[in-house]
PDB file of C-alpha atoms in Angstrom:
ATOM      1  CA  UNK N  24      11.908 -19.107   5.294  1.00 79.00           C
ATOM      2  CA  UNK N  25       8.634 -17.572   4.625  1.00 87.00           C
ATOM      3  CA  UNK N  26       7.050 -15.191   7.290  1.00 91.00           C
ATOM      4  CA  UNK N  27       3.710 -13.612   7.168  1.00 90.00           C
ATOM      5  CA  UNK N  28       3.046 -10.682   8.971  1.00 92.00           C
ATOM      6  CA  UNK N  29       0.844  -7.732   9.633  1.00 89.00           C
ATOM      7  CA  UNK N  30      -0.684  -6.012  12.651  1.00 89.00           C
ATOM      8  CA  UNK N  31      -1.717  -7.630  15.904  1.00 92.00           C
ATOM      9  CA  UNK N  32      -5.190  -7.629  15.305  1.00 93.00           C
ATOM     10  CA  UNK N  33      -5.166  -9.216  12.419  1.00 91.00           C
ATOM     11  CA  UNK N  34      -2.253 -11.985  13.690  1.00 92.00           C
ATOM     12  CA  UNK N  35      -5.853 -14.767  14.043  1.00 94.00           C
ATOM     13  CA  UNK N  36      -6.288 -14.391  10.609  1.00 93.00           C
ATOM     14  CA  UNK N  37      -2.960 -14.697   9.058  1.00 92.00           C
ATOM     15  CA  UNK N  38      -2.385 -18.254  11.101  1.00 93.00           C
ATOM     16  CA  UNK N  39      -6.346 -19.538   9.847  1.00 93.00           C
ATOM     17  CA  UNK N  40      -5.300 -18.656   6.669  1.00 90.00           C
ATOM     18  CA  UNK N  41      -2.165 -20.371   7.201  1.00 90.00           C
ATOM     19  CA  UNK N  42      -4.033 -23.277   8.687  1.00 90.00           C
ATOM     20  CA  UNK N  43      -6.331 -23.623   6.243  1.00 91.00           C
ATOM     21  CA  UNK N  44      -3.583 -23.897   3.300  1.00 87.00           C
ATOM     22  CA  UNK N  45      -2.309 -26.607   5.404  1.00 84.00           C
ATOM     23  CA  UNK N  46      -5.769 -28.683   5.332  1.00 87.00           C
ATOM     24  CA  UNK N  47      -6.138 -28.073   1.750  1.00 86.00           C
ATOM     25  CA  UNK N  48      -2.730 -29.793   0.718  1.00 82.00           C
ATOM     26  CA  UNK N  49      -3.486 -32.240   3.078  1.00 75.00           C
ATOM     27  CA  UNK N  50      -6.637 -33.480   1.793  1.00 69.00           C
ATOM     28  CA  UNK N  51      -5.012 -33.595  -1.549  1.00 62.00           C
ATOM     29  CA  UNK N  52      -2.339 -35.663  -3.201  1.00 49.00           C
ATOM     30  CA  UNK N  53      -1.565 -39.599  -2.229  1.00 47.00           C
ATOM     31  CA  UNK N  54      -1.497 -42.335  -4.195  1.00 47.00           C
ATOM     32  CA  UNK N  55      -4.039 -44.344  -5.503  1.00 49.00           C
ATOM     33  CA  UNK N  56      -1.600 -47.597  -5.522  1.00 50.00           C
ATOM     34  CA  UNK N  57       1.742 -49.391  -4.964  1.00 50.00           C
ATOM     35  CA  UNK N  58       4.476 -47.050  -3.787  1.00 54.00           C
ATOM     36  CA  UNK N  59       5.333 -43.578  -3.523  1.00 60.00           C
ATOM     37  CA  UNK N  60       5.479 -41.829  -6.671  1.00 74.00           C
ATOM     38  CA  UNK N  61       7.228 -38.465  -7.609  1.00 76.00           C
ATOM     39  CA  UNK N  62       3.920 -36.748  -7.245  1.00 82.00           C
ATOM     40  CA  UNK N  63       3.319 -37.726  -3.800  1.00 82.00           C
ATOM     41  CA  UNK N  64       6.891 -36.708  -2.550  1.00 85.00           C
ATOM     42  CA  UNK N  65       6.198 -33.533  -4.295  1.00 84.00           C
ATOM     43  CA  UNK N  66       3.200 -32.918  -2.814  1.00 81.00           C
ATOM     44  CA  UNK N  67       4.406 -34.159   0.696  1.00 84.00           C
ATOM     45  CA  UNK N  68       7.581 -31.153  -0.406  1.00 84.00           C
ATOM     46  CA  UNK N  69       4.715 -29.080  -0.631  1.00 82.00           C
ATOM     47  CA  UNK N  70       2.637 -29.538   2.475  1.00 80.00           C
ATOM     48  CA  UNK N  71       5.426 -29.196   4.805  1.00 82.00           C
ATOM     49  CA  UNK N  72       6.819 -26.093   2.869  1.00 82.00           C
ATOM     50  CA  UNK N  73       3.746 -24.885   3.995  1.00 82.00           C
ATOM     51  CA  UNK N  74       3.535 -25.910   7.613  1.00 82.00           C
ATOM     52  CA  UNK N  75       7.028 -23.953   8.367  1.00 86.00           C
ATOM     53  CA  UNK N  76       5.324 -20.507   7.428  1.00 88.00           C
ATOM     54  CA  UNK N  77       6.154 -18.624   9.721  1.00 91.00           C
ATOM     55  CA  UNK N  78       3.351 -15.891  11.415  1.00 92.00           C
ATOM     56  CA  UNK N  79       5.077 -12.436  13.092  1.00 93.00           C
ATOM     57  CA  UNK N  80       2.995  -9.144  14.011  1.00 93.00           C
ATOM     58  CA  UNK N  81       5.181  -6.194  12.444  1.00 93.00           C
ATOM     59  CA  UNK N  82       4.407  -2.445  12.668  1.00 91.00           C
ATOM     60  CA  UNK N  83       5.751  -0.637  10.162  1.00 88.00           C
ATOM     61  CA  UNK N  84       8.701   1.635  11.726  1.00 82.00           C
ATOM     62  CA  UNK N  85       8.661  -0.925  14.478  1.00 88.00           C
ATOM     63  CA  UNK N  86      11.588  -3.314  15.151  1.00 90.00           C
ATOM     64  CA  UNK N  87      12.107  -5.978  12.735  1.00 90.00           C
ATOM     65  CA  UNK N  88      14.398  -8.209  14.310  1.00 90.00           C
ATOM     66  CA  UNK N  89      12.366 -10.640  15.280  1.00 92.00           C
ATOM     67  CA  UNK N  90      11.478 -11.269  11.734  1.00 93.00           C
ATOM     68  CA  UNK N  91      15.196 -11.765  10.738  1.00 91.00           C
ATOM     69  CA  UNK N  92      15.884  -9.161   8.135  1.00 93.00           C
ATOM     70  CA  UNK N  93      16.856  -9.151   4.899  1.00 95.00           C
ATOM     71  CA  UNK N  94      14.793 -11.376   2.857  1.00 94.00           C
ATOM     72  CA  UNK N  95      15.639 -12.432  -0.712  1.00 95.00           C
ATOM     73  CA  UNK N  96      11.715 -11.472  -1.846  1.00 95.00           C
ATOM     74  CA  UNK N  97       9.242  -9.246   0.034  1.00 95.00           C
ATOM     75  CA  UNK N  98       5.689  -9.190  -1.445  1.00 93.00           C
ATOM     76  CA  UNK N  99       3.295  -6.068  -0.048  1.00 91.00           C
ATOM     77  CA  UNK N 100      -0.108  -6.421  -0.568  1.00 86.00           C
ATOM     78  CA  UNK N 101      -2.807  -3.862  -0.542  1.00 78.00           C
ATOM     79  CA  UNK N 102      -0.834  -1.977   2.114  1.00 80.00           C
ATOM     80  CA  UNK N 103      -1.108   1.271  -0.234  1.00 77.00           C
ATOM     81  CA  UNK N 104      -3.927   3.607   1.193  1.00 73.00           C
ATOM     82  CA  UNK N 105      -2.721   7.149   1.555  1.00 68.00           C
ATOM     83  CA  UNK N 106      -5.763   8.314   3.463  1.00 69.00           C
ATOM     84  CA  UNK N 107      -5.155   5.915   6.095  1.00 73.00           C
ATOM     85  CA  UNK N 108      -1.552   4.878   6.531  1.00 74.00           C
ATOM     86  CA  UNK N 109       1.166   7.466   5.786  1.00 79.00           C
ATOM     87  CA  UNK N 110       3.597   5.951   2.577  1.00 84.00           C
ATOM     88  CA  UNK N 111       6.597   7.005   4.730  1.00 88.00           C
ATOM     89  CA  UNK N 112       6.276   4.240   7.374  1.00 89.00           C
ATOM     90  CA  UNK N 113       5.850   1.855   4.825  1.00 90.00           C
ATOM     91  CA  UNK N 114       9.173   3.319   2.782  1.00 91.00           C
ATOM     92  CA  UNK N 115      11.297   2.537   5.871  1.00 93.00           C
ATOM     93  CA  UNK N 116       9.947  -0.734   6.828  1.00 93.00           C
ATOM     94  CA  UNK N 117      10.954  -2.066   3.327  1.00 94.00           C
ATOM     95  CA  UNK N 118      14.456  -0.452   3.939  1.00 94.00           C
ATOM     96  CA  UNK N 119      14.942  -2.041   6.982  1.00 94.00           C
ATOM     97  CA  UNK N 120      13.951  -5.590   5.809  1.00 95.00           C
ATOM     98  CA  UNK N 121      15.450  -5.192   2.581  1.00 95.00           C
ATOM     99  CA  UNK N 122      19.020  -5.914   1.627  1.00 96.00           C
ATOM    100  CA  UNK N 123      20.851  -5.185  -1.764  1.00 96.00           C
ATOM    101  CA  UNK N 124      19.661  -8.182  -3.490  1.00 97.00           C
ATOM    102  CA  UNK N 125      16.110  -7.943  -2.214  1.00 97.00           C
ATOM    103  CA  UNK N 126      13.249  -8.136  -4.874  1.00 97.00           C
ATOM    104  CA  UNK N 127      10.093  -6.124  -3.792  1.00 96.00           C
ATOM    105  CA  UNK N 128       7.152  -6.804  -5.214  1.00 95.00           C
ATOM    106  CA  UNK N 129       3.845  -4.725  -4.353  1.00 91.00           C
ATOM    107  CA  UNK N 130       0.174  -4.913  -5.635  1.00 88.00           C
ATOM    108  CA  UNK N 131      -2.730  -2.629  -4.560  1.00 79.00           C
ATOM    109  CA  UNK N 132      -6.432  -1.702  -5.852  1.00 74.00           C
ATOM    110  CA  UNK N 133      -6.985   1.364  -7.661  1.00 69.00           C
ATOM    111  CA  UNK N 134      -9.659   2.824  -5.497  1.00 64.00           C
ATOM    112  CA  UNK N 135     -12.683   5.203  -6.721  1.00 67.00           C
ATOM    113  CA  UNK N 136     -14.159   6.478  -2.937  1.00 62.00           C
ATOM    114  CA  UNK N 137     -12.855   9.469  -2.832  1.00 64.00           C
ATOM    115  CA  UNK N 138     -11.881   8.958   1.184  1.00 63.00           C
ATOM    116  CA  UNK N 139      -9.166   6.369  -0.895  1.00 58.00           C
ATOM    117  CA  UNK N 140      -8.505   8.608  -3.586  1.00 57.00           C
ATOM    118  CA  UNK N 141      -4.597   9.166  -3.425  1.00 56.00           C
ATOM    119  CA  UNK N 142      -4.528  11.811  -5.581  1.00 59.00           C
ATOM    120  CA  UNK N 143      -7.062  13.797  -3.578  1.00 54.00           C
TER     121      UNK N 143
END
Protein backbone atom coordinates (compact mmCIF):
# COMPACT_ATOMS: atom_id res chain seq x y z
CA UNK A 1 0.00 0.00 0.00
CA UNK A 2 1.13 3.46 -0.52
CA UNK A 3 -0.38 6.32 1.69
CA UNK A 4 0.27 9.95 1.38
CA UNK A 5 -0.19 12.08 4.12
CA UNK A 6 0.34 15.42 5.74
CA UNK A 7 -1.75 17.99 7.57
CA UNK A 8 -5.42 18.74 7.04
CA UNK A 9 -4.99 21.73 5.22
CA UNK A 10 -3.02 20.56 2.86
CA UNK A 11 -5.21 16.99 2.45
CA UNK A 12 -6.81 19.05 -1.30
CA UNK A 13 -3.54 19.05 -2.50
CA UNK A 14 -2.14 15.71 -1.82
CA UNK A 15 -5.44 14.00 -3.64
CA UNK A 16 -4.97 16.76 -6.96
CA UNK A 17 -1.68 15.70 -6.98
CA UNK A 18 -2.76 12.27 -6.72
CA UNK A 19 -5.37 12.91 -9.35
CA UNK A 20 -3.37 14.42 -11.61
CA UNK A 21 -0.71 11.39 -11.69
CA UNK A 22 -3.69 9.43 -12.49
CA UNK A 23 -4.61 11.60 -15.76
CA UNK A 24 -1.11 11.62 -16.81
CA UNK A 25 -0.75 7.68 -17.02
CA UNK A 26 -3.94 7.68 -18.44
CA UNK A 27 -3.39 9.74 -21.36
CA UNK A 28 -0.34 7.71 -21.99
CA UNK A 29 0.41 4.19 -23.06
CA UNK A 30 -2.07 1.96 -25.49
CA UNK A 31 -1.40 0.41 -28.41
CA UNK A 32 -1.13 1.60 -31.69
CA UNK A 33 -2.37 -1.97 -33.19
CA UNK A 34 -3.49 -5.62 -32.89
CA UNK A 35 -3.50 -6.86 -29.31
CA UNK A 36 -2.28 -6.09 -26.03
CA UNK A 37 1.31 -5.97 -25.76
CA UNK A 38 3.61 -6.23 -22.61
CA UNK A 39 3.87 -2.49 -22.61
CA UNK A 40 0.31 -1.82 -22.35
CA UNK A 41 -0.29 -4.36 -19.43
CA UNK A 42 2.59 -2.66 -17.86
CA UNK A 43 1.39 0.51 -18.17
CA UNK A 44 -2.28 -0.54 -17.28
CA UNK A 45 0.08 -2.24 -13.83
CA UNK A 46 1.03 1.16 -13.56
CA UNK A 47 -2.06 3.30 -13.70
CA UNK A 48 -3.94 1.34 -11.26
CA UNK A 49 -0.85 1.13 -8.86
CA UNK A 50 -1.49 4.56 -8.87
CA UNK A 51 -5.21 4.89 -8.41
CA UNK A 52 -4.97 2.74 -4.95
CA UNK A 53 -2.75 5.59 -3.32
CA UNK A 54 -4.04 6.03 -0.55
CA UNK A 55 -4.55 9.96 1.01
CA UNK A 56 -4.59 10.18 5.21
CA UNK A 57 -4.15 13.60 7.25
CA UNK A 58 -1.43 12.67 10.03
CA UNK A 59 -0.12 15.01 12.77
CA UNK A 60 2.96 14.19 13.88
CA UNK A 61 2.57 12.79 17.65
CA UNK A 62 -0.99 12.17 16.63
CA UNK A 63 -2.48 8.65 16.30
CA UNK A 64 -1.36 6.66 13.48
CA UNK A 65 -3.63 3.91 13.33
CA UNK A 66 -5.59 4.83 10.82
CA UNK A 67 -2.65 4.78 8.56
CA UNK A 68 -1.82 1.10 9.48
CA UNK A 69 1.65 1.20 10.89
CA UNK A 70 4.64 -0.18 10.11
CA UNK A 71 5.51 0.37 6.60
CA UNK A 72 8.35 -1.41 4.78
CA UNK A 73 9.64 2.31 3.32
CA UNK A 74 8.76 5.77 4.70
CA UNK A 75 10.00 8.71 2.56
CA UNK A 76 9.93 12.40 4.50
CA UNK A 77 10.14 15.19 2.46
CA UNK A 78 11.07 18.70 3.30
CA UNK A 79 9.50 18.18 6.72
CA UNK A 80 12.97 19.44 8.31
CA UNK A 81 12.53 23.18 9.45
CA UNK A 82 13.70 23.69 12.98
CA UNK A 83 12.34 27.20 13.25
CA UNK A 84 8.97 26.05 12.61
CA UNK A 85 8.28 22.47 13.59
CA UNK A 86 10.12 21.05 16.63
CA UNK A 87 12.50 17.72 15.30
CA UNK A 88 11.08 15.85 18.34
CA UNK A 89 7.52 15.37 16.98
CA UNK A 90 8.85 14.32 13.89
CA UNK A 91 11.43 11.67 15.81
CA UNK A 92 8.37 9.94 17.33
CA UNK A 93 6.10 9.88 14.45
CA UNK A 94 8.78 7.86 12.51
CA UNK A 95 9.01 5.54 15.64
CA UNK A 96 5.60 4.91 15.74
CA UNK A 97 5.17 4.08 11.99
CA UNK A 98 8.33 2.40 11.77
CA UNK A 99 9.03 -1.24 12.45
CA UNK A 100 12.48 -3.09 12.58
CA UNK A 101 12.77 -3.60 8.97
CA UNK A 102 11.58 -0.14 8.03
CA UNK A 103 13.82 1.90 5.55
CA UNK A 104 13.56 5.74 6.14
CA UNK A 105 14.47 7.84 3.70
CA UNK A 106 14.42 11.80 4.19
CA UNK A 107 15.38 14.78 1.87
CA UNK A 108 15.24 18.52 2.79
CA UNK A 109 16.67 22.00 1.35
CA UNK A 110 19.56 23.52 2.87
CA UNK A 111 18.09 26.87 3.65
CA UNK A 112 20.08 30.38 3.71
CA UNK A 113 17.11 32.85 5.50
CA UNK A 114 18.29 32.99 8.54
CA UNK A 115 14.46 32.55 10.11
CA UNK A 116 15.38 28.69 8.47
CA UNK A 117 18.78 28.63 9.55
CA UNK A 118 19.00 25.43 11.85
CA UNK A 119 22.05 26.16 13.18
CA UNK A 120 20.96 29.58 14.38
Amino acid sequence: DVVLTDQVQLDFLMKENRDRLIAALGSGGGSSGGGASASDAAHEARVKAVSEIQVATYDWGGCSRHLSPPFDLIIVSDCVLPKLYPIEPLVDALAALSGPDTIVLMSYEHRTWPEFDPRA
